[in-house]
Amino acid sequence: ETFTRWPVIPLVRIMDPTPYIILEDMPLTRFYYLFTTNSNCVACVISTDGTFKGLLTRSHLIGAVNHSHSEQHRQHSPSLSENSDNDEPGPQSYDSTRINATQPRTHGLPSMTIWSITGITAIAVAFTNIGMVLLDTSIVTWKYDVMQTATTKAGMFLGALYIVGISSGLALA
């Protein structure tokens, strides 16, 4: 028996040596957190007897969710396939029960509206920050002007008492 030797691929450079492993019949809710809470993008899929079945990526999950979403949309809207005499199972027979848990909650807003809201929010935050800095500057300036005036007119003890009183009052406000 002749054996053709293939070149060795250095997987250590390509793949994590301790990847996440999920079983092929595992419900989505059991492993979905791996793809959302961590920076993990890939998991190895194995059978119950330990046979490697493939890799599941974040893009596979997104594609499955999009496919499920389009299938549900197609089932709720009239189409030519519903009026046809063909009773063969088609795309509507796609089993999406494991994917429903991750369906996106879409809002249907146009992208221009989303970008406008994002831009307006950023500008509002910037102006709020500027206002807070100006207010803080004026309060600190007022506090030290009061302390300086009290120190000049009544002495160091009264100036220190004023600064402690004003600072305590501002801290409690």
Coordinates of N, CA, C and O in Angstrom, one line a residue:
E1 N 0.8 -1.2 0.0 CA 0.0 0.0 0.0 C 0.9 1.2 0.0 O 1.8 1.4 0.8
T2 N 0.7 2.1 -1.0 CA 1.5 3.3 -1.0 C 0.8 4.4 -0.3 O -0.4 4.5 -0.3
F3 N 1.6 5.2 0.4 CA 1.0 6.3 1.2 C 1.7 7.6 0.8 O 2.9 7.7 0.8
T4 N 0.8 8.5 0.3 CA 1.3 9.8 -0.1 C 1.4 10.7 1.1 O 0.5 10.8 1.9
R5 N 2.6 11.2 1.3 CA 2.8 12.1 2.5 C 2.5 13.5 2.1 O 3.0 14.1 1.2
W6 N 1.6 14.1 2.9 CA 1.2 15.5 2.7 C 2.1 16.4 3.6 O 2.6 16.0 4.6
P7 N 2.3 17.6 3.2 CA 3.1 18.5 4.0 C 2.4 18.8 5.3 O 1.2 18.8 5.4
V8 N 3.2 18.9 6.3 CA 2.7 19.2 7.7 C 2.3 20.7 7.8 O 3.0 21.6 7.4
I9 N 1.1 20.9 8.3 CA 0.6 22.2 8.5 C 0.8 22.6 10.0 O 0.3 21.8 10.9
P10 N 1.5 23.6 10.3 CA 1.7 24.0 11.7 C 0.5 24.6 12.3 O 0.3 25.8 12.4
L11 N -0.4 23.8 12.9 CA -1.7 24.2 13.4 C -1.5 25.1 14.7 O -2.3 25.9 15.0
V12 N -0.3 25.0 15.3 CA -0.1 25.7 16.5 C -0.1 27.2 16.2 O -0.6 28.0 17.0
R13 N 0.3 27.6 15.0 CA 0.3 29.0 14.6 C -1.1 29.5 14.2 O -1.4 30.7 14.2
I14 N -1.9 28.6 13.8 CA -3.3 28.9 13.3 C -4.3 28.8 14.4 O -5.2 29.7 14.5
M15 N -4.3 27.8 15.2 CA -5.5 27.5 16.0 C -5.0 27.4 17.5 O -3.9 27.1 17.8
D16 N -6.0 27.7 18.3 CA -5.8 27.6 19.8 C -5.5 26.2 20.2 O -6.3 25.3 19.8
P17 N -4.5 25.9 21.0 CA -4.2 24.5 21.3 C -5.2 23.9 22.3 O -5.3 22.7 22.4
T18 N -6.0 24.8 23.0 CA -7.0 24.3 23.9 C -8.4 24.9 23.5 O -8.9 25.8 24.2
P19 N -9.0 24.5 22.4 CA -10.2 25.2 21.9 C -11.4 24.8 22.8 O -11.4 23.8 23.5
Y20 N -12.4 25.6 22.7 CA -13.7 25.2 23.3 C -14.3 24.1 22.5 O -14.2 24.0 21.3
I21 N -14.9 23.1 23.2 CA -15.5 22.0 22.5 C -16.9 21.9 22.9 O -17.3 22.0 24.1
I22 N -17.8 21.7 21.9 CA -19.2 21.5 22.1 C -19.7 20.2 21.4 O -19.1 19.8 20.4
L23 N -20.7 19.6 22.0 CA -21.3 18.4 21.4 C -22.2 18.8 20.3 O -22.9 19.8 20.3
E24 N -22.3 17.9 19.3 CA -23.1 18.2 18.1 C -24.6 18.4 18.4 O -25.3 19.1 17.7
D25 N -25.1 17.7 19.5 CA -26.5 17.8 19.8 C -26.8 18.7 21.0 O -27.8 18.7 21.6
M26 N -25.8 19.6 21.3 CA -25.9 20.5 22.4 C -26.9 21.6 22.1 O -26.7 22.2 21.0
P27 N -27.8 22.0 22.9 CA -28.7 23.1 22.6 C -27.9 24.4 22.6 O -27.0 24.6 23.3
L28 N -28.4 25.3 21.7 CA -27.8 26.6 21.5 C -27.6 27.4 22.8 O -26.6 28.0 23.0
T29 N -28.6 27.3 23.7 CA -28.5 28.1 24.9 C -27.4 27.7 25.8 O -27.0 28.4 26.7
R30 N -26.9 26.5 25.7 CA -25.8 26.0 26.5 C -24.4 26.5 26.1 O -23.5 26.6 26.9
F31 N -24.3 26.9 24.8 CA -22.9 27.3 24.4 C -23.0 28.7 23.8 O -21.9 29.3 23.5
Y32 N -24.1 29.3 23.7 CA -24.2 30.7 23.1 C -23.3 31.7 23.8 O -22.7 32.6 23.2
Y33 N -23.3 31.6 25.1 CA -22.5 32.5 25.9 C -21.0 32.5 25.5 O -20.3 33.5 25.7
L34 N -20.5 31.4 25.0 CA -19.1 31.3 24.6 C -18.8 32.4 23.5 O -17.7 32.9 23.4
F35 N -19.8 32.6 22.7 CA -19.6 33.5 21.5 C -20.0 34.9 21.8 O -19.7 35.8 21.1
T36 N -20.6 35.1 23.0 CA -21.0 36.5 23.3 C -20.2 37.1 24.4 O -19.9 38.3 24.4
T37 N -19.9 36.3 25.4 CA -19.2 36.9 26.6 C -17.7 36.9 26.4 O -17.0 37.8 27.0
N38 N -17.1 36.0 25.6 CA -15.7 35.9 25.4 C -15.4 36.5 24.1 O -16.2 36.8 23.3
S39 N -14.1 36.6 23.8 CA -13.7 37.0 22.5 C -13.6 35.8 21.6 O -13.0 35.8 20.5
N40 N -14.2 34.7 22.0 CA -14.1 33.4 21.2 C -14.9 33.5 19.9 O -16.0 34.0 19.9
C41 N -14.3 33.1 18.9 CA -15.0 33.1 17.6 C -15.1 31.7 17.0 O -15.8 31.5 16.0
V42 N -14.5 30.7 17.6 CA -14.5 29.3 17.0 C -14.6 28.3 18.2 O -14.1 28.5 19.2
A43 N -15.4 27.2 17.9 CA -15.5 26.1 18.8 C -15.5 24.8 18.0 O -16.0 24.8 16.9
C44 N -14.8 23.8 18.5 CA -14.8 22.5 17.9 C -16.1 21.7 18.2 O -16.5 21.7 19.3
V45 N -16.7 21.1 17.2 CA -17.9 20.3 17.4 C -17.5 18.9 17.3 O -16.9 18.4 16.3
I46 N -17.9 18.1 18.3 CA -17.6 16.7 18.3 C -18.9 15.9 18.5 O -19.9 16.4 19.1
S47 N -18.9 14.6 18.2 CA -20.0 13.8 18.4 C -19.9 13.2 19.8 O -18.9 13.4 20.5
T48 N -21.0 12.4 20.2 CA -20.9 11.9 21.6 C -19.8 10.9 21.8 O -19.4 10.6 22.9
D49 N -19.4 10.3 20.7 CA -18.3 9.3 20.8 C -16.9 10.0 20.6 O -15.9 9.3 20.6
G50 N -16.9 11.3 20.5 CA -15.6 12.0 20.4 C -15.1 12.2 19.0 O -14.0 12.8 18.8
T51 N -15.9 11.9 18.0 CA -15.4 12.1 16.6 C -15.6 13.6 16.3 O -16.6 14.2 16.5
F52 N -14.5 14.1 15.7 CA -14.5 15.5 15.2 C -15.5 15.7 14.1 O -15.5 15.0 13.1
K53 N -16.4 16.7 14.3 CA -17.5 16.9 13.3 C -17.2 18.2 12.5 O -17.7 18.3 11.4
G54 N -16.5 19.1 13.0 CA -16.2 20.4 12.3 C -16.0 21.5 13.3 O -15.9 21.3 14.5
L55 N -16.0 22.7 12.7 CA -15.8 23.9 13.5 C -17.1 24.8 13.4 O -17.7 24.9 12.4
L56 N -17.4 25.4 14.5 CA -18.6 26.3 14.6 C -18.0 27.7 14.8 O -17.3 27.9 15.8
T57 N -18.3 28.6 14.0 CA -17.8 30.0 14.2 C -18.9 31.0 14.5 O -20.1 30.6 14.3
R58 N -18.5 32.1 15.0 CA -19.5 33.2 15.2 C -20.3 33.5 14.0 O -21.5 33.8 14.0
S59 N -19.6 33.5 12.8 CA -20.3 33.9 11.6 C -21.3 32.8 11.2 O -22.3 33.1 10.6
H60 N -21.0 31.5 11.6 CA -22.0 30.5 11.3 C -23.3 30.7 12.1 O -24.4 30.6 11.6
L61 N -23.1 31.1 13.4 CA -24.3 31.4 14.2 C -25.1 32.6 13.7 O -26.3 32.6 13.6
I62 N -24.4 33.6 13.3 CA -25.0 34.8 12.7 C -25.8 34.4 11.4 O -26.9 34.8 11.2
G63 N -25.2 33.6 10.6 CA -25.8 33.1 9.4 C -27.1 32.3 9.7 O -28.1 32.4 9.0
A64 N -27.0 31.5 10.7 CA -28.1 30.6 11.1 C -29.2 31.5 11.6 O -30.4 31.3 11.3
V65 N -28.9 32.5 12.4 CA -29.9 33.4 12.9 C -30.6 34.2 11.8 O -31.8 34.3 11.7
N66 N -29.8 34.7 10.9 CA -30.3 35.4 9.7 C -31.2 34.5 8.9 O -32.3 34.9 8.4
H67 N -30.8 33.2 8.7 CA -31.6 32.3 7.9 C -32.9 32.0 8.6 O -34.0 32.0 8.0
S68 N -32.8 31.8 9.9 CA -34.0 31.5 10.7 C -35.0 32.7 10.7 O -36.2 32.6 10.5
H69 N -34.4 33.9 10.8 CA -35.2 35.1 10.7 C -35.9 35.3 9.4 O -37.1 35.6 9.3
S70 N -35.2 35.0 8.3 CA -35.8 35.1 7.0 C -36.9 34.0 6.8 O -37.9 34.3 6.1
E71 N -36.6 32.8 7.3 CA -37.6 31.8 7.2 C -38.9 32.1 8.0 O -40.0 31.9 7.5
Q72 N -38.8 32.7 9.2 CA -40.0 33.1 9.9 C -40.7 34.2 9.2 O -41.9 34.3 9.2
H73 N -40.0 35.1 8.6 CA -40.6 36.2 7.8 C -41.3 35.6 6.6 O -42.4 36.1 6.3
R74 N -40.7 34.7 6.0 CA -41.4 34.0 4.8 C -42.6 33.3 5.2 O -43.6 33.2 4.5
Q75 N -42.6 32.7 6.4 CA -43.8 31.9 6.9 C -44.9 32.8 7.2 O -46.1 32.5 7.1
H76 N -44.7 34.1 7.7 CA -45.7 35.0 8.1 C -46.2 35.9 6.9 O -47.2 36.6 7.1
S77 N -45.5 35.9 5.8 CA -45.9 36.7 4.7 C -46.3 35.8 3.5 O -45.7 34.7 3.3
P78 N -47.3 36.1 2.7 CA -47.8 35.3 1.6 C -46.7 35.2 0.6 O -46.0 36.2 0.3
S79 N -46.5 34.1 0.0 CA -45.6 33.9 -1.1 C -46.1 33.0 -2.2 O -47.2 32.4 -2.0
L80 N -45.5 32.9 -3.3 CA -45.9 32.0 -4.4 C -45.9 30.5 -4.0 O -46.7 29.8 -4.4
S81 N -45.0 30.2 -3.1 CA -44.9 28.8 -2.7 C -46.1 28.3 -1.9 O -46.4 27.1 -1.9
E82 N -46.7 29.2 -1.2 CA -47.9 28.8 -0.4 C -49.1 28.5 -1.3 O -50.0 27.8 -1.0
N83 N -49.2 29.2 -2.5 CA -50.3 29.0 -3.4 C -50.1 27.9 -4.4 O -51.0 27.6 -5.1
S84 N -48.9 27.3 -4.4 CA -48.6 26.3 -5.4 C -49.2 25.0 -4.9 O -49.5 24.8 -3.8
D85 N -49.3 24.1 -5.9 CA -49.8 22.7 -5.6 C -48.8 21.8 -5.1 O -49.0 20.6 -4.8
N86 N -47.5 22.2 -5.0 CA -46.4 21.4 -4.7 C -46.4 21.2 -3.2 O -46.2 22.2 -2.4
D87 N -46.6 20.0 -2.7 CA -46.6 19.7 -1.3 C -45.3 19.2 -0.7 O -45.2 18.8 0.4
E88 N -44.2 19.3 -1.5 CA -42.9 18.8 -1.0 C -42.4 19.8 0.0 O -42.5 21.0 -0.2
P89 N -41.7 19.3 1.0 CA -41.1 20.3 1.9 C -40.0 21.1 1.3 O -39.2 20.6 0.5
G90 N -40.1 22.4 1.5 CA -39.1 23.3 0.9 C -38.4 24.0 2.0 O -38.2 23.5 3.1
P91 N -37.9 25.2 1.7 CA -37.2 26.0 2.8 C -38.0 26.2 4.0 O -37.5 26.4 5.1
Q92 N -39.4 26.2 3.9 CA -40.2 26.4 5.1 C -40.1 25.3 6.1 O -40.4 25.4 7.2
S93 N -39.6 24.1 5.7 CA -39.5 23.0 6.6 C -38.2 23.1 7.4 O -37.9 22.2 8.2
Y94 N -37.4 24.1 7.3 CA -36.2 24.3 8.0 C -36.4 24.3 9.5 O -37.3 25.1 10.0
D95 N -35.8 23.4 10.2 CA -36.0 23.4 11.7 C -35.1 24.4 12.4 O -33.9 24.3 12.4
S96 N -35.8 25.5 12.9 CA -35.0 26.6 13.5 C -35.3 26.7 15.0 O -35.1 27.7 15.6
T97 N -35.7 25.5 15.6 CA -36.1 25.6 17.0 C -34.9 25.9 17.9 O -35.0 26.5 19.0
R98 N -33.7 25.5 17.5 CA -32.5 25.8 18.4 C -32.0 27.2 18.1 O -31.2 27.7 18.9
I99 N -32.4 27.9 17.1 CA -31.9 29.2 16.8 C -32.8 30.3 17.3 O -32.4 31.4 17.5
N100 N -34.0 30.0 17.6 CA -35.0 31.0 18.1 C -34.5 31.8 19.3 O -34.8 32.9 19.5
A101 N -33.7 31.1 20.2 CA -33.2 31.8 21.4 C -32.3 32.9 21.1 O -32.1 33.8 21.9
T102 N -31.7 32.9 19.9 CA -30.7 34.0 19.6 C -31.2 35.0 18.6 O -30.4 35.7 18.1
Q103 N -32.4 34.9 18.2 CA -32.9 35.8 17.2 C -32.7 37.3 17.6 O -33.0 37.6 18.8
P104 N -32.2 38.1 16.7 CA -32.0 39.5 17.1 C -33.3 40.2 17.2 O -34.3 39.9 16.6
R105 N -33.4 41.1 18.2 CA -34.5 42.0 18.3 C -34.3 43.2 17.5 O -33.6 44.2 17.9
T106 N -34.8 43.2 16.3 CA -34.5 44.3 15.4 C -35.5 45.4 15.6 O -36.6 45.2 16.0
H107 N -35.1 46.6 15.2 CA -36.0 47.8 15.4 C -36.5 48.3 14.1 O -37.5 49.0 14.0
G108 N -35.9 48.0 13.0 CA -36.4 48.4 11.7 C -36.1 49.8 11.3 O -36.7 50.3 10.4
L109 N -35.2 50.5 12.1 CA -34.9 51.9 11.7 C -33.9 51.9 10.6 O -33.0 51.1 10.5
P110 N -34.0 52.9 9.7 CA -33.1 53.1 8.6 C -31.7 53.4 9.2 O -31.6 54.0 10.3
S111 N -30.7 53.0 8.5 CA -29.3 53.2 9.0 C -29.0 54.7 9.1 O -28.2 55.1 10.0
M112 N -29.5 55.5 8.3 CA -29.3 57.0 8.4 C -29.8 57.5 9.7 O -29.2 58.3 10.4
T113 N -31.0 57.0 10.2 CA -31.5 57.4 11.4 C -30.7 56.9 12.6 O -30.4 57.7 13.5
I114 N -30.2 55.7 12.5 CA -29.3 55.2 13.6 C -28.0 56.0 13.6 O -27.6 56.4 14.7
W115 N -27.4 56.3 12.5 CA -26.2 57.1 12.5 C -26.5 58.5 13.0 O -25.6 59.2 13.7
S116 N -27.6 59.1 12.7 CA -28.0 60.5 13.1 C -28.1 60.4 14.7 O -27.6 61.3 15.3
I117 N -28.8 59.4 15.2 CA -29.0 59.3 16.6 C -27.6 59.2 17.3 O -27.3 59.8 18.3
T118 N -26.7 58.3 16.7 CA -25.4 58.1 17.3 C -24.6 59.4 17.3 O -23.9 59.8 18.3
G119 N -24.6 60.2 16.2 CA -23.9 61.4 16.1 C -24.5 62.5 17.0 O -23.7 63.2 17.7
I120 N -25.8 62.6 17.1 CA -26.4 63.6 18.1 C -26.0 63.2 19.5 O -25.8 64.1 20.3
T121 N -26.0 61.9 19.8 CA -25.7 61.5 21.2 C -24.2 61.9 21.5 O -23.9 62.4 22.6
A122 N -23.3 61.6 20.5 CA -21.9 62.0 20.8 C -21.8 63.5 21.0 O -21.0 63.9 21.9
I123 N -22.4 64.3 20.2 CA -22.4 65.7 20.3 C -23.0 66.2 21.6 O -22.4 67.1 22.3
A124 N -24.1 65.6 22.0 CA -24.7 66.0 23.3 C -23.8 65.6 24.5 O -23.7 66.4 25.4
V125 N -23.1 64.5 24.4 CA -22.2 64.1 25.5 C -21.0 65.0 25.5 O -20.6 65.4 26.6
A126 N -20.5 65.4 24.4 CA -19.4 66.4 24.3 C -19.8 67.7 24.9 O -19.0 68.3 25.8
F127 N -21.0 68.2 24.6 CA -21.4 69.5 25.2 C -21.7 69.4 26.7 O -21.4 70.3 27.4
T128 N -22.2 68.3 27.1 CA -22.4 68.0 28.5 C -21.1 68.0 29.3 O -21.0 68.6 30.3
N129 N -20.1 67.4 28.7 CA -18.8 67.3 29.3 C -18.2 68.7 29.4 O -17.6 69.1 30.4
I130 N -18.3 69.5 28.3 CA -17.8 70.9 28.4 C -18.5 71.7 29.4 O -17.9 72.4 30.2
G131 N -19.8 71.5 29.5 CA -20.6 72.2 30.5 C -20.2 71.8 31.9 O -20.1 72.7 32.8
M132 N -19.9 70.6 32.2 CA -19.5 70.1 33.5 C -18.1 70.6 33.9 O -17.9 71.0 35.0
V133 N -17.2 70.7 32.9 CA -15.9 71.2 33.2 C -16.0 72.7 33.5 O -15.3 73.2 34.4
L134 N -16.8 73.4 32.7 CA -16.9 74.9 33.0 C -17.6 75.1 34.4 O -17.1 76.0 35.1
L135 N -18.6 74.3 34.7 CA -19.2 74.5 36.0 C -18.3 74.1 37.1 O -18.2 74.8 38.1
D136 N -17.5 73.0 37.0 CA -16.5 72.6 38.0 C -15.5 73.7 38.2 O -15.1 74.1 39.3
T137 N -15.0 74.3 37.1 CA -14.0 75.4 37.1 C -14.5 76.6 37.9 O -13.8 77.1 38.7
S138 N -15.8 76.9 37.6 CA -16.3 78.1 38.3 C -16.6 77.8 39.8 O -16.3 78.7 40.6
I139 N -17.0 76.6 40.1 CA -17.2 76.3 41.5 C -15.9 76.3 42.3 O -15.8 76.9 43.4
V140 N -14.8 75.7 41.7 CA -13.5 75.7 42.4 C -13.0 77.1 42.5 O -12.4 77.5 43.5
T141 N -13.1 77.9 41.5 CA -12.6 79.3 41.5 C -13.4 80.1 42.6 O -12.7 80.8 43.4
W142 N -14.7 79.9 42.6 CA -15.5 80.6 43.7 C -15.1 80.2 45.1 O -14.9 81.0 46.0
K143 N -14.9 78.8 45.3 CA -14.5 78.3 46.6 C -13.2 78.9 47.1 O -13.1 79.3 48.2
Y144 N -12.2 79.0 46.2 CA -10.9 79.5 46.6 C -10.9 81.0 46.7 O -10.2 81.6 47.6
D145 N -11.8 81.7 46.0 CA -11.9 83.2 46.1 C -12.5 83.5 47.5 O -12.1 84.4 48.2
V146 N -13.5 82.7 47.9 CA -14.1 82.9 49.2 C -13.1 82.6 50.3 O -13.0 83.3 51.3
M147 N -12.3 81.5 50.2 CA -11.3 81.2 51.2 C -10.3 82.3 51.3 O -9.9 82.7 52.4
Q148 N -9.8 82.8 50.1 CA -8.8 83.9 50.1 C -9.3 85.2 50.8 O -8.6 85.8 51.5
T149 N -10.6 85.5 50.5 CA -11.2 86.7 51.1 C -11.3 86.5 52.6 O -11.0 87.4 53.3
A150 N -11.8 85.4 53.0 CA -11.9 85.1 54.5 C -10.5 85.1 55.1 O -10.4 85.6 56.3
T151 N -9.5 84.5 54.5 CA -8.2 84.5 55.1 C -7.6 85.9 55.2 O -7.0 86.3 56.2
T152 N -7.8 86.7 54.2 CA -7.3 88.1 54.1 C -7.9 89.0 55.2 O -7.3 89.7 55.9
K153 N -9.2 88.8 55.4 CA -10.0 89.7 56.3 C -10.0 89.2 57.7 O -9.9 90.0 58.6
A154 N -10.0 87.9 57.9 CA -10.2 87.4 59.3 C -9.1 86.4 59.8 O -9.2 86.0 60.9
G155 N -8.2 86.1 58.9 CA -7.1 85.2 59.3 C -7.2 83.8 58.8 O -8.1 83.4 58.2
M156 N -6.1 83.1 59.1 CA -5.9 81.8 58.5 C -7.0 80.8 59.0 O -7.5 79.9 58.3
F157 N -7.3 80.8 60.3 CA -8.2 79.9 60.9 C -9.6 80.0 60.2 O -10.2 79.0 59.9
L158 N -10.1 81.2 60.1 CA -11.4 81.4 59.5 C -11.4 81.0 58.0 O -12.4 80.4 57.5
G159 N -10.3 81.3 57.3 CA -10.2 80.8 55.9 C -10.2 79.3 55.8 O -10.9 78.8 54.9
A160 N -9.5 78.6 56.7 CA -9.5 77.2 56.7 C -10.9 76.6 57.0 O -11.4 75.7 56.4
L161 N -11.6 77.3 57.9 CA -13.0 76.9 58.3 C -13.9 77.1 57.1 O -14.8 76.2 56.9
Y162 N -13.8 78.2 56.4 CA -14.6 78.4 55.2 C -14.4 77.3 54.1 O -15.3 76.8 53.5
I163 N -13.1 77.0 53.9 CA -12.8 76.0 52.8 C -13.4 74.6 53.2 O -13.9 73.9 52.4
V164 N -13.2 74.3 54.5 CA -13.8 73.0 55.0 C -15.3 73.0 54.9 O -15.9 72.1 54.4
G165 N -15.9 74.1 55.3 CA -17.4 74.2 55.2 C -17.9 74.1 53.8 O -18.9 73.4 53.5
I166 N -17.3 74.9 52.9 CA -17.8 74.9 51.5 C -17.5 73.5 50.9 O -18.4 73.0 50.2
S167 N -16.4 72.9 51.1 CA -16.1 71.6 50.5 C -17.1 70.5 51.1 O -17.5 69.7 50.3
S168 N -17.4 70.6 52.4 CA -18.3 69.7 53.0 C -19.7 69.9 52.4 O -20.4 68.9 52.1
G169 N -20.1 71.1 52.2 CA -21.4 71.4 51.7 C -21.5 70.9 50.2 O -22.6 70.3 49.8
L170 N -20.5 71.1 49.4 CA -20.5 70.6 48.1 C -20.5 69.1 48.0 O -21.1 68.5 47.1
A171 N -19.8 68.5 48.9 CA -19.7 67.0 48.9 C -21.1 66.4 49.3 O -21.5 65.4 48.8
L172 N -21.9 67.1 50.1 CA -23.2 66.6 50.5 C -24.3 66.9 49.5 O -25.3 66.3 49.5
A173 N -24.0 67.9 48.7 CA -25.0 68.3 47.7 C -25.2 67.4 46.6 O -24.5 66.5 46.2

